[in-house]
Coordinates of C-alpha atoms and ligand atoms in Angstrom, one line a residue:
M456 CA 89.7 27.8 62.6
K457 CA 87.1 28.7 64.3
I458 CA 84.2 29.7 62.1
N459 CA 83.0 33.3 63.7
R460 CA 79.3 34.4 62.6
G461 CA 77.7 37.3 62.7
R462 CA 75.6 40.0 60.8
I463 CA 76.4 40.5 56.4
L464 CA 74.6 42.1 54.2
I465 CA 75.7 40.8 51.1
T466 CA 74.5 43.1 47.7
G467 CA 74.3 40.7 44.6
G468 CA 72.3 38.3 46.3
A469 CA 70.5 36.9 43.5
G470 CA 72.7 36.7 41.2
Y471 CA 74.5 33.1 40.4
I472 CA 78.0 33.6 43.2
G473 CA 76.0 35.8 45.8
S474 CA 72.7 33.1 46.2
H475 CA 75.0 30.2 46.7
T476 CA 77.4 32.3 49.0
A477 CA 73.7 33.3 51.3
L478 CA 72.4 30.0 51.2
Q479 CA 76.1 28.9 53.1
F480 CA 75.9 32.2 55.5
K481 CA 72.6 31.0 56.1
E482 CA 73.3 27.3 56.6
L483 CA 76.4 28.4 58.8
G484 CA 74.2 30.6 61.3
W485 CA 75.1 33.8 60.2
E486 CA 72.4 36.5 60.5
V487 CA 72.0 37.3 55.5
A488 CA 69.6 40.0 54.3
I489 CA 70.5 40.5 50.7
V490 CA 70.4 43.9 48.6
D491 CA 69.4 42.9 45.0
N492 CA 67.3 45.4 42.9
F493 CA 67.0 42.6 40.7
S494 CA 68.8 44.2 37.1
R495 CA 70.5 40.8 36.6
G496 CA 69.4 38.6 39.7
N497 CA 66.6 36.1 39.8
R498 CA 63.6 36.8 42.0
D499 CA 62.5 33.3 42.4
I500 CA 66.1 31.9 42.7
V501 CA 66.2 34.4 46.2
A502 CA 63.1 33.5 47.7
R503 CA 63.9 30.3 47.7
L504 CA 66.6 31.0 50.0
A505 CA 63.8 32.5 52.7
L506 CA 66.0 35.6 53.5
P507 CA 65.3 39.4 54.3
V508 CA 65.4 41.3 51.2
F509 CA 65.9 44.9 50.1
E510 CA 64.9 45.9 46.7
E511 CA 67.1 48.4 45.9
N512 CA 69.8 50.0 43.9
I513 CA 73.5 50.1 46.0
G514 CA 73.8 53.6 44.0
D515 CA 71.2 55.1 45.8
S516 CA 72.6 56.2 48.6
A517 CA 69.9 56.8 50.6
A518 CA 68.1 53.3 50.7
M519 CA 72.1 52.0 51.1
E520 CA 71.7 54.4 54.4
R521 CA 67.8 52.5 55.4
C522 CA 69.8 49.6 54.5
L523 CA 72.9 49.7 57.5
R524 CA 70.5 51.1 59.9
E525 CA 68.2 49.1 59.6
F526 CA 70.0 46.2 59.5
R527 CA 73.3 46.7 61.3
P528 CA 75.5 44.2 59.6
D529 CA 78.6 44.1 61.1
A530 CA 80.3 43.5 57.7
V531 CA 78.9 43.6 53.9
M532 CA 79.6 41.2 51.5
H533 CA 79.7 42.5 47.5
F534 CA 79.0 40.4 44.5
S535 CA 76.5 42.8 42.6
A536 CA 78.3 44.0 39.8
F537 CA 78.1 43.2 35.9
A538 CA 80.2 40.5 34.7
Y539 CA 80.4 39.9 31.0
V540 CA 84.2 40.5 29.7
G541 CA 82.8 40.5 26.5
E542 CA 79.7 43.1 27.3
S543 CA 82.3 46.1 29.0
V544 CA 84.0 46.4 25.8
T545 CA 81.6 47.1 24.3
E546 CA 79.5 49.3 27.2
P547 CA 82.2 50.4 29.2
R548 CA 80.2 53.0 30.9
Q549 CA 77.8 51.3 32.1
Y550 CA 81.0 48.8 33.6
Y551 CA 82.0 52.4 35.1
E552 CA 78.5 52.9 36.8
N553 CA 77.7 50.1 38.1
N554 CA 80.9 48.5 39.1
V555 CA 83.2 51.6 39.9
E556 CA 80.4 54.2 40.8
F557 CA 78.0 52.7 43.0
T558 CA 80.2 50.8 44.3
V559 CA 82.5 54.0 46.0
N560 CA 78.5 55.1 47.5
L561 CA 78.6 52.1 49.1
L562 CA 82.1 52.5 50.8
N563 CA 80.5 55.9 51.5
T564 CA 77.6 54.8 53.2
M565 CA 79.3 52.2 55.3
L566 CA 82.0 55.1 55.9
N567 CA 79.2 57.0 57.1
N568 CA 77.2 54.7 59.4
D569 CA 80.3 53.0 61.3
V570 CA 80.5 49.4 59.1
G571 CA 83.9 48.8 58.8
A572 CA 84.6 45.4 57.5
F573 CA 83.9 44.2 53.7
I574 CA 84.2 41.5 51.6
F575 CA 85.2 42.3 47.9
S576 CA 84.0 39.8 44.6
S577 CA 87.2 40.3 42.5
T578 CA 88.6 39.2 39.6
C579 CA 91.2 37.1 37.9
A580 CA 90.1 39.5 35.0
T581 CA 92.5 42.0 37.0
Y582 CA 95.4 39.8 36.1
G583 CA 94.8 40.4 32.4
V584 CA 97.6 37.6 30.1
P585 CA 99.7 36.8 33.4
A586 CA 103.2 36.3 32.1
S587 CA 103.3 33.2 34.2
T588 CA 101.5 30.5 35.5
P589 CA 100.0 30.0 38.0
I590 CA 98.6 33.3 38.6
T591 CA 99.7 34.1 43.2
E592 CA 98.0 37.7 44.3
K593 CA 101.3 38.9 43.9
T594 CA 101.1 38.7 39.9
P595 CA 101.1 42.2 38.6
Q596 CA 97.1 43.2 37.4
H597 CA 97.1 44.5 34.1
P598 CA 93.3 44.0 32.9
I599 CA 93.1 43.5 29.0
N600 CA 89.3 44.3 29.9
P601 CA 86.9 47.1 31.2
Y602 CA 85.8 45.0 33.4
G603 CA 89.0 44.1 34.9
R604 CA 90.0 47.3 35.2
S605 CA 86.7 48.0 37.2
K606 CA 87.4 45.3 39.2
M607 CA 91.0 46.4 39.7
F608 CA 90.2 49.7 40.7
I609 CA 87.9 49.3 44.0
E610 CA 90.7 46.8 44.8
R611 CA 93.3 50.0 45.0
I612 CA 89.9 52.2 46.4
L613 CA 89.7 49.5 49.3
E614 CA 94.1 49.9 50.4
D615 CA 93.0 53.9 50.7
Y616 CA 90.2 53.4 52.6
D617 CA 91.9 50.7 54.7
A618 CA 95.1 53.4 55.5
A619 CA 93.2 56.5 55.9
Y620 CA 89.6 55.3 57.2
G621 CA 90.8 51.9 58.7
L622 CA 87.5 49.9 56.6
R623 CA 89.2 46.7 56.6
S624 CA 88.7 44.0 53.3
I625 CA 89.2 40.7 52.1
V626 CA 89.3 41.1 48.2
F627 CA 88.6 37.4 46.5
R628 CA 90.1 36.8 42.9
Y629 CA 87.6 35.1 41.1
F630 CA 89.2 32.3 38.6
N631 CA 86.0 30.7 36.5
A632 CA 82.9 30.0 39.2
A633 CA 81.0 26.7 38.4
G634 CA 78.4 24.0 39.2
A635 CA 75.6 24.2 41.6
H636 CA 74.1 23.7 44.9
S637 CA 73.9 19.8 45.9
S638 CA 70.5 20.3 47.1
G639 CA 69.1 21.4 43.6
L640 CA 67.3 24.1 45.3
I641 CA 69.6 26.9 43.5
G642 CA 72.3 27.4 40.9
E643 CA 73.5 29.3 37.5
R644 CA 71.2 31.1 35.8
H645 CA 71.9 34.0 33.7
A646 CA 70.4 35.9 30.8
P647 CA 71.8 36.2 28.1
E648 CA 74.0 33.0 29.3
T649 CA 77.4 33.2 28.5
H650 CA 79.6 30.8 30.4
L651 CA 81.0 27.8 29.0
I652 CA 79.5 25.3 30.7
P653 CA 75.9 25.4 30.8
V654 CA 76.3 26.7 27.1
A655 CA 77.8 23.5 26.2
I656 CA 75.2 21.6 28.0
H657 CA 72.6 23.6 26.3
A658 CA 74.4 23.2 22.9
A659 CA 73.8 19.0 23.7
V660 CA 70.5 19.1 24.3
E661 CA 70.0 21.2 22.1
K662 CA 71.4 19.6 19.2
K663 CA 72.3 23.3 18.6
A664 CA 76.1 23.6 17.7
M665 CA 78.2 26.4 20.0
A666 CA 80.7 28.8 19.2
I667 CA 84.2 27.8 20.3
F668 CA 85.9 31.2 20.5
G669 CA 89.1 31.1 19.2
D670 CA 91.5 28.0 18.7
D671 CA 94.9 29.3 17.8
Y672 CA 96.2 30.4 21.3
P673 CA 99.1 29.4 22.4
T674 CA 97.8 26.9 24.5
P675 CA 97.9 23.2 24.2
D676 CA 95.3 22.4 21.9
G677 CA 94.5 25.8 20.4
T678 CA 91.7 26.8 22.8
C679 CA 91.4 29.3 26.2
V680 CA 92.5 27.7 29.0
R681 CA 91.2 28.1 32.5
D682 CA 90.4 27.3 36.4
Y683 CA 87.3 26.5 36.8
I684 CA 86.2 26.8 40.7
H685 CA 82.9 25.2 42.4
V686 CA 80.7 27.6 43.8
A687 CA 80.6 25.9 46.6
D688 CA 84.4 26.3 47.2
I689 CA 83.2 29.9 46.7
A690 CA 81.2 29.4 48.8
D691 CA 83.2 28.8 51.7
A692 CA 86.3 30.9 50.9
H693 CA 83.8 33.9 51.8
A694 CA 82.7 32.6 54.9
R695 CA 86.3 31.8 56.2
G696 CA 87.1 35.7 54.9
A697 CA 83.8 36.9 56.7
S698 CA 84.3 35.3 59.6
A699 CA 88.5 36.5 60.1
L700 CA 87.4 39.5 59.3
L701 CA 84.9 39.5 62.5
S702 CA 88.0 38.3 64.3
G703 CA 90.1 41.7 64.0
S704 CA 92.1 40.2 61.0
N705 CA 93.8 43.0 58.5
S706 CA 92.1 43.8 55.1
D707 CA 94.0 40.9 52.4
V708 CA 93.6 39.4 48.7
F709 CA 92.7 35.9 48.2
N710 CA 92.9 34.0 44.9
I711 CA 90.1 31.4 44.8
G712 CA 90.6 28.6 41.9
N713 CA 91.2 25.0 41.6
G714 CA 95.2 25.7 40.4
S715 CA 94.4 23.2 37.5
G716 CA 93.6 25.0 34.1
Y717 CA 91.2 23.2 31.5
S718 CA 90.9 23.9 27.8
V719 CA 87.4 24.6 26.1
R720 CA 88.1 21.2 24.3
E721 CA 88.2 19.8 27.3
V722 CA 85.0 21.1 28.9
I723 CA 83.6 20.4 25.8
R724 CA 85.0 16.8 25.6
E725 CA 83.8 16.7 29.8
V726 CA 80.2 17.6 29.3
E727 CA 79.7 15.0 26.6
E728 CA 81.0 12.4 29.0
V729 CA 78.3 13.2 32.1
T730 CA 75.9 14.1 29.8
G731 CA 76.5 10.7 27.2
L732 CA 76.1 13.7 24.3
T733 CA 77.1 15.0 22.1
V734 CA 77.9 18.8 22.1
P735 CA 78.2 20.4 18.3
F736 CA 80.6 23.1 18.1
Q737 CA 81.9 25.7 15.4
T738 CA 85.3 27.1 15.7
H739 CA 84.1 31.2 15.3
P740 CA 87.3 33.9 15.8
R741 CA 88.8 35.0 19.0
R742 CA 86.4 36.8 21.4
A743 CA 87.5 40.5 22.2
G744 CA 89.3 40.6 26.0
D745 CA 89.8 37.1 26.9
P746 CA 93.6 35.6 28.1
P747 CA 94.8 32.4 26.3
A748 CA 95.1 30.8 30.3
L749 CA 94.5 32.0 33.7
V750 CA 95.2 29.4 36.3
A751 CA 95.3 30.0 39.6
S752 CA 97.4 29.8 42.7
S753 CA 96.1 29.2 45.4
Q754 CA 98.5 28.4 48.4
K755 CA 97.2 31.4 50.2
L756 CA 94.0 31.2 50.8
R757 CA 94.8 27.3 51.6
E758 CA 97.7 28.1 54.3
Q759 CA 96.3 31.3 55.5
L760 CA 92.3 30.6 56.3
G761 CA 92.4 26.6 55.7
W762 CA 90.6 26.6 52.4
Q763 CA 90.2 23.3 50.9
P764 CA 88.0 22.7 48.3
R765 CA 85.4 20.2 48.6
Y766 CA 84.8 20.0 44.8
P767 CA 87.9 20.3 43.2
S768 CA 87.2 17.7 39.7
L769 CA 85.8 19.0 36.4
R770 CA 83.4 16.5 37.1
S771 CA 82.0 17.6 40.2
M772 CA 81.0 21.0 39.2
V773 CA 79.9 19.6 35.3
E774 CA 77.6 17.4 37.2
S775 CA 75.9 19.6 39.0
A776 CA 75.6 22.0 36.7
W777 CA 73.8 19.4 34.1
A778 CA 71.3 18.2 37.7
W779 CA 70.9 21.8 37.6
Y780 CA 70.0 22.5 34.0
Q781 CA 67.7 19.9 34.2
I782 CA 66.0 20.7 37.0
D783 CA 66.0 24.7 35.9
R784 CA 65.0 23.7 32.4
E785 CA 61.4 22.7 33.3
N786 CA 60.9 25.9 35.4
Q787 CA 62.1 28.3 33.8
G788 CA 63.4 29.8 30.6
H789 CA 66.7 30.3 29.9
G790 CA 68.6 33.1 28.4
F791 CA 70.6 30.6 26.0
N792 CA 70.6 32.0 22.2
Ligands
UFG1174 N1 83.7 30.3 25.1 C1 83.9 29.7 24.2 N2 82.4 29.8 23.8 C2 81.3 30.5 24.7 C3 81.5 30.9 25.5 C4 82.9 30.4 26.4 O1 84.5 29.0 23.3 O2 80.0 30.0 24.1 C5 84.9 29.9 25.9 C6 85.3 31.5 25.9 O3 85.9 32.4 25.3 C7 86.6 31.2 27.3 C8 86.3 30.3 27.9 O4 85.1 29.7 26.8 O5 87.8 30.9 26.6 C9 85.5 31.0 29.5 O6 84.6 31.2 29.0 P1 83.7 31.9 30.3 O7 82.5 32.9 29.3 O8 82.2 30.6 30.9 O9 84.1 32.8 30.8 P2 85.4 33.8 31.2 O10 86.4 33.0 31.2 O11 85.1 34.5 30.0 O12 84.8 34.6 32.1 C10 84.1 34.5 33.2 C11 83.5 35.4 34.2 C12 84.1 36.5 34.4 C13 85.5 36.7 34.9 C14 86.3 35.6 34.1 C15 87.9 35.5 34.9 O13 82.4 35.4 33.7 O14 83.6 37.5 35.5 O15 85.6 34.3 34.1 O16 88.6 34.5 34.0 F1 85.5 38.0 35.0

């Protein structure tokens, strides 16, 4: 597939998936600018990308108007969002404000400034508890937490905006992002850090028990099953999607996953093998909002956009997460409990 390049504005470019994608677009020769208000993004990580940054809130229409006028992007790629499933259950207001209201503001500002291409970070959390696996893009969406609902609402709004205003979009539904950039320059750093792989690595290093949230799910070993996907492979899908939009493709929706499910216990075992350490854990009650198993079919992404994961093995994801943990630990504090 021929890769087109253009000017792309990346919201949430100081976050985990946003920063990896921004770096990949830069390496591919795109003109990239980032918007981030640093409420959850990392200043020092984004500084390493050496890209222009607008420090603005996407909910501020006047500020977004200035960004669009100054940078004149061909497309906007929208990563900025709150993305903790558990927090969305206790703080739905924040999720609907940030993920829905502010995103609609952004879309309206795009319309006012004739920017007609949008790439949206959606999630497998929009599927809820799927009736069957692997999950395809046609699997009905019945999210079971406010985070998933906030993303699904935007997907529906994008359909309406395309029909009425011709705003074309590519929606990517990510499964579980993992790993770090191969250079060691950037990686995953959340505060708080709640994601399984970094939490398990931290537990191993600190010799402090982590929680396994539930071992009574209807899965082979009773713990939740997820489809882990390397962040670099997510970034690559975005390059293909953005390129397709710039060549005039229609709006579309794609899953991004590997098609292999790993249980929490299997991930913990992988972390033990990669680090050579023991991961101490205790079994806790289920975490609110967790579906038992989420595994993707990414056949559509492979067939239509020619995507192929470069790092499909769980081993490669855990290895790069472990390498990054050791780099980042020396330089920065961590959001671990
Ligand atoms: N888990 C534990 N203990 C922990 C952390 C996680 O047992 O300390 C379990 C979770 O309960 C879950 C699995 O490990 O079953 C994966 O949990 P993560 O928090 O790493 O990832 P989630 O699947 O909850 O969420 C991630 C992203 C969301 C996205 C979602 C889609 O954070 O943005 O994947 O599944 F929507």
